[in-house]
Short mmCIF file of C-alpha atoms in Angstrom, two decimals:
data_model
loop_
_atom_site.label_atom_id
_atom_site.label_comp_id
_atom_site.label_asym_id
_atom_site.label_seq_id
_atom_site.Cartn_x
_atom_site.Cartn_y
_atom_site.Cartn_z
CA MET A 1222 -0.04 -0.05 -0.07
CA THR A 1223 1.16 3.46 -0.79
CA ASP A 1224 0.80 6.74 1.02
CA PHE A 1225 -0.48 8.63 -1.92
CA ILE A 1226 -3.78 10.27 -1.36
CA PRO A 1227 -5.42 10.74 -4.54
CA ARG A 1228 -6.63 14.48 -4.99
CA GLN A 1229 -9.09 15.86 -7.51
CA TYR A 1230 -6.33 17.59 -9.48
CA ASN A 1231 -2.87 16.11 -9.62
CA TYR A 1232 0.21 17.63 -11.52
CA VAL A 1233 3.74 16.33 -11.87
CA LEU A 1234 6.08 19.16 -11.60
CA GLU A 1235 9.93 19.37 -11.34
CA THR A 1236 9.52 19.47 -7.63
CA GLY A 1237 7.33 16.42 -7.56
CA THR A 1238 3.60 15.37 -7.72
CA ILE A 1239 1.35 17.82 -6.17
CA GLY A 1240 -2.41 17.56 -5.52
CA THR A 1241 -5.21 19.70 -4.52
CA ASP A 1242 -8.96 19.76 -4.33
CA ASN A 1243 -9.29 23.32 -5.00
CA GLU A 1244 -10.12 24.58 -8.52
CA ASN A 1245 -8.24 27.80 -8.23
CA ILE A 1246 -5.15 26.34 -6.75
CA ALA A 1247 -5.57 23.72 -9.55
CA ASN A 1248 -5.45 26.21 -12.26
CA ILE A 1249 -2.34 28.03 -10.77
CA LEU A 1250 -0.61 24.59 -10.78
CA TYR A 1251 -1.90 23.74 -14.23
CA ASN A 1252 -0.40 26.98 -15.37
CA ILE A 1253 2.93 26.12 -13.91
CA ASN A 1254 2.85 22.69 -15.43
CA GLN A 1255 2.33 24.59 -18.81
CA MET A 1256 5.02 27.08 -18.26
CA GLU A 1257 7.44 24.18 -17.99
CA MET A 1258 6.88 23.57 -21.59
CA LYS A 1259 7.34 27.05 -22.72
CA ALA A 1260 10.33 27.36 -20.63
CA SER A 1261 12.02 24.23 -22.34
CA PHE A 1262 11.05 25.89 -25.78
CA SER A 1263 13.56 27.75 -27.72
CA SER A 1264 13.95 29.05 -31.30
CA LYS A 1265 15.91 31.49 -33.30
CA ASP A 1266 12.54 32.67 -34.87
CA LYS A 1267 11.62 35.63 -33.13
CA GLU A 1268 7.90 35.46 -34.04
CA GLU A 1269 7.60 32.06 -32.38
CA MET A 1270 9.41 33.14 -29.34
CA GLU A 1271 7.22 36.34 -28.98
CA ASN A 1272 4.24 33.93 -29.28
CA THR A 1273 5.67 31.94 -26.63
CA LEU A 1274 6.31 34.89 -24.45
CA ALA A 1275 2.45 35.97 -25.11
CA ASP A 1276 1.56 32.44 -23.88
CA ALA A 1277 3.73 32.78 -20.78
CA LEU A 1278 2.24 36.21 -19.89
CA PHE A 1279 -1.23 34.82 -20.25
CA MET A 1280 -0.37 32.10 -17.86
CA VAL A 1281 1.11 34.31 -15.39
CA THR A 1282 -1.86 36.62 -15.41
CA ASP A 1283 -4.13 33.66 -15.19
CA CYS A 1284 -2.24 32.49 -12.02
CA LYS A 1285 -3.07 36.07 -10.47
CA VAL A 1286 -6.70 35.93 -11.38
CA HIS A 1287 -7.02 32.45 -9.73
CA PHE A 1288 -4.83 33.37 -6.79
CA LYS A 1289 -7.20 36.52 -6.16
CA ARG A 1290 -10.27 34.13 -6.33
CA PHE A 1291 -8.70 31.60 -4.01
CA VAL A 1292 -7.89 34.33 -1.41
CA GLN A 1293 -11.42 35.95 -1.78
CA ASP A 1294 -12.79 32.27 -0.95
CA PHE A 1295 -10.60 31.54 2.06
CA SER A 1296 -9.11 35.00 3.27
CA LYS A 1297 -10.37 34.37 6.98
CA LYS A 1298 -8.27 31.18 7.09
CA LEU A 1299 -5.27 32.17 5.24
CA ASN A 1300 -2.02 33.55 6.76
CA ASN A 1301 -1.94 37.27 5.57
CA ASP A 1302 1.90 37.33 5.38
CA ASP A 1303 1.63 34.34 3.15
CA ILE A 1304 -0.70 35.80 0.85
CA VAL A 1305 1.25 38.90 0.58
CA ALA A 1306 4.47 36.79 -0.13
CA PHE A 1307 2.71 34.77 -2.91
CA ASN A 1308 1.36 37.82 -4.47
CA SER A 1309 4.66 39.47 -4.44
CA ASP A 1310 6.23 36.58 -6.00
CA LEU A 1311 3.71 36.58 -8.77
CA ASP A 1312 3.93 40.20 -9.30
CA SER A 1313 7.71 39.60 -9.84
CA VAL A 1314 7.21 37.02 -12.42
CA LEU A 1315 4.81 39.26 -14.14
CA LYS A 1316 7.48 42.05 -14.28
CA ILE A 1317 9.98 39.66 -15.70
CA VAL A 1318 7.61 38.34 -18.39
CA ARG A 1319 6.64 41.94 -19.28
CA ALA A 1320 10.24 43.23 -19.50
CA ALA A 1321 10.76 40.78 -22.27
CA GLU A 1322 8.06 42.38 -24.50
CA THR A 1323 10.30 45.13 -25.82
CA PRO A 1324 10.62 45.20 -29.69
CA ASP A 1325 14.18 44.93 -29.75
CA ILE A 1326 14.90 41.91 -27.64
CA ASP A 1327 16.55 38.91 -29.01
CA THR A 1328 15.18 35.34 -29.03
CA ASN A 1329 17.81 34.39 -26.48
CA ALA A 1330 16.73 36.96 -23.96
CA ILE A 1331 13.09 36.06 -24.58
CA HIS A 1332 13.95 32.62 -23.70
CA SER A 1333 16.00 33.55 -20.74
CA ALA A 1334 13.02 35.54 -19.46
CA ILE A 1335 10.56 32.67 -19.76
CA LEU A 1336 12.81 29.99 -18.18
CA PHE A 1337 13.49 32.72 -15.18
CA ALA A 1338 9.78 33.44 -14.68
CA TYR A 1339 9.29 29.53 -14.72
CA LYS A 1340 11.82 28.69 -12.24
CA LYS A 1341 10.51 31.50 -10.03
CA LEU A 1342 6.95 30.01 -10.12
CA LEU A 1343 8.21 26.73 -9.40
CA SER A 1344 10.14 27.99 -6.32
CA VAL A 1345 6.82 29.40 -4.81
CA VAL A 1346 5.03 25.98 -5.06
CA PRO A 1347 5.60 24.99 -1.51
CA LEU A 1348 4.15 28.29 -0.34
CA LEU A 1349 1.03 27.64 -2.54
CA ILE A 1350 0.64 24.24 -0.95
CA ASP A 1351 0.98 25.80 2.51
CA LEU A 1352 -1.81 28.19 1.49
CA ASP A 1353 -3.95 25.41 0.24
CA ASP A 1354 -3.45 23.50 3.51
CA GLN A 1355 -4.50 26.66 5.33
CA SER A 1356 -7.65 26.82 3.25
CA LEU A 1357 -8.41 23.29 4.57
CA GLY A 1358 -7.88 24.38 8.23
CA LYS A 1359 -4.37 22.72 8.48
CA VAL A 1360 -1.94 24.66 10.82
CA LYS A 1361 1.32 25.18 9.42
#
């Protein structure tokens, strides 16, 4: 028998398998999972890289939308410092991606920005899981 407890939404990220029953958290994890593919894509074709950057921008923006909804649903159960920290990290990822939208940027710089944004998102997964646990009444 295994210690695995199936959740409604499960994702395999670089950091390991993550599961949640919350739809907003699931959408954030889905976007991070999809960002992995964008971060691994590289091309010398500027239009392809600009399209990849646009996809990454959408994913980060979507993460912000779903995090806001999650916080609205569970604000009374969540640690405010954790909310602020996660929101701040999302804002910094958004700035990274937006900074790469300049017309004179080359394809390598676009790839680097997407990769850096993805790594930053991946680094905050543990905080996201803590917030998910808090929403369930689990004390950290």
